C-alpha positions as MATLAB code, in Angstrom:
seq = 'MKKSTFQLKEQSILNIEFVKNEDFIDENFKVSLEFSNSIEIKNDENNKIAEVIFDFSIFDKNAIEKYPFFINVKIKGVFAWDADMDNQTLENLLKINAPAILFSFIRSVVSSITAFSGYPALILPLINFNNE';
ca = [
      35.794   30.997   45.383;
      33.932   31.037   48.633;
      31.697   28.634   50.489;
      28.019   28.827   49.590;
      25.585   29.994   52.247;
      23.252   27.146   51.177;
      24.559   23.759   52.319;
      23.551   20.104   52.119;
      23.991   18.820   55.676;
      22.953   15.228   55.080;
      21.306   13.038   52.507;
      19.811    9.578   52.649;
      17.948    7.277   50.338;
      14.465    6.588   51.656;
      13.381    4.024   49.070;
      14.671    2.262   45.963;
      12.499    0.103   43.752;
      13.776   -1.716   40.683;
      11.611   -4.007   38.577;
      13.185   -5.751   35.590;
      10.963   -6.896   32.742;
      12.445  -10.337   32.043;
      10.216  -10.678   28.963;
      11.376   -7.458   27.334;
      12.949   -8.050   23.913;
      13.475   -5.089   21.643;
      16.933   -4.826   20.158;
      16.102   -1.414   18.699;
      14.842    0.048   21.981;
      16.398    3.403   22.722;
      16.002    4.960   26.091;
      14.137    8.171   25.606;
      13.842    9.126   29.189;
      10.309    8.928   30.349;
      10.543   10.008   33.918;
       8.486   11.629   36.589;
       9.479   13.403   39.733;
       8.004   15.160   42.686;
       9.561   17.417   45.269;
       8.368   17.930   48.817;
       9.853   20.683   50.988;
       9.461   20.809   54.775;
      10.922   23.882   56.493;
      11.523   23.814   60.217;
       9.690   26.314   62.397;
      12.799   28.505   62.770;
      13.298   28.648   58.988;
      16.954   27.603   59.319;
      16.846   24.119   57.809;
      14.593   22.210   55.445;
      14.108   18.630   54.384;
      13.739   18.222   50.664;
      12.337   14.891   49.513;
      12.874   14.125   45.853;
      10.973   11.197   44.346;
      12.234   10.181   40.891;
      10.969    7.405   38.596;
      12.069    6.124   35.205;
       9.390    4.521   33.054;
       5.898    3.545   34.175;
       5.573    0.628   36.557;
       1.946    0.132   35.505;
       3.039   -0.328   31.875;
       6.177   -2.385   32.544;
       5.416   -4.639   29.553;
       6.532   -1.742   27.271;
       9.839   -1.106   29.036;
      12.981   -3.000   30.014;
      12.653   -1.920   33.658;
      11.129    0.463   36.161;
      13.171    2.394   38.714;
      12.021    4.620   41.546;
      14.430    6.364   43.895;
      13.232    8.509   46.775;
      15.926   10.565   48.476;
      15.935   13.090   51.300;
      18.333   15.960   51.771;
      18.624   18.246   54.771;
      19.662   21.748   53.779;
      20.726   24.707   55.908;
      21.349   28.362   55.065;
      22.362   31.666   56.572;
      19.652   33.319   58.636;
      19.841   36.581   56.679;
      18.879   34.999   53.341;
      15.873   36.643   51.693;
      12.751   34.534   51.104;
      12.828   34.642   47.273;
      16.438   33.447   47.135;
      15.676   30.708   49.654;
      12.624   29.557   47.707;
      14.689   29.310   44.508;
      17.440   27.389   46.274;
      14.983   24.899   47.759;
      12.955   24.403   44.559;
      15.800   24.456   42.012;
      19.208   23.913   43.582;
      18.225   21.334   46.198;
      16.658   18.899   43.695;
      19.625   19.378   41.339;
      22.005   18.495   44.169;
      19.954   15.436   45.153;
      19.678   14.388   41.506;
      23.456   13.920   41.403;
      23.064   11.143   43.991;
      20.140    9.617   42.084;
      22.202    9.545   38.875;
      24.884    7.386   40.489;
      22.298    5.023   42.044;
      20.517    4.539   38.706;
      23.802    3.939   36.919;
      24.844    1.295   39.455;
      21.499   -0.502   39.508;
      21.223   -0.703   35.742;
      24.834   -1.870   35.414;
      24.033   -4.841   37.660;
      20.733   -5.584   35.901;
      22.160   -7.088   32.741;
      21.503   -3.932   30.765;
      24.173   -1.353   30.021;
      24.605    1.215   32.764;
      22.145    4.050   32.274;
      23.826    7.406   32.705;
      21.134   10.003   33.231;
      21.659   13.380   31.612;
      21.813   16.499   33.703;
      18.456   18.195   34.132;
      17.769   21.904   34.264;
      15.403   22.272   37.210;
      15.040   25.950   36.471;
      12.551   25.075   33.722;
      10.300   22.851   35.824;
];
């Protein structure tokens, strides 16, 4: 095994929003993940680092009456890579690998928030970003 040439240098949560629907009563409700996400990539002028901002939501805040809660987590990762990396490889790493790496942090945040909400902890499944 060797160290990857694509590295997460830092990550930070930019925003967390959790809204619990106190009126929600549906004992047969099963979480079929209805989520949305967006990814924003900002390369520096030297093309040596990039900020990747991943915005992830579960359920629809505007239709909260249908759901037990709404969660939105916005996270930023700063990634760096070797200067000799070709553009196609870099594009794939930033669009596929970077969000997958950041999603691992989002999964733990969502699990913690839901565990403290009175609902069972929600453990998000892994997502294949290659199919996005």
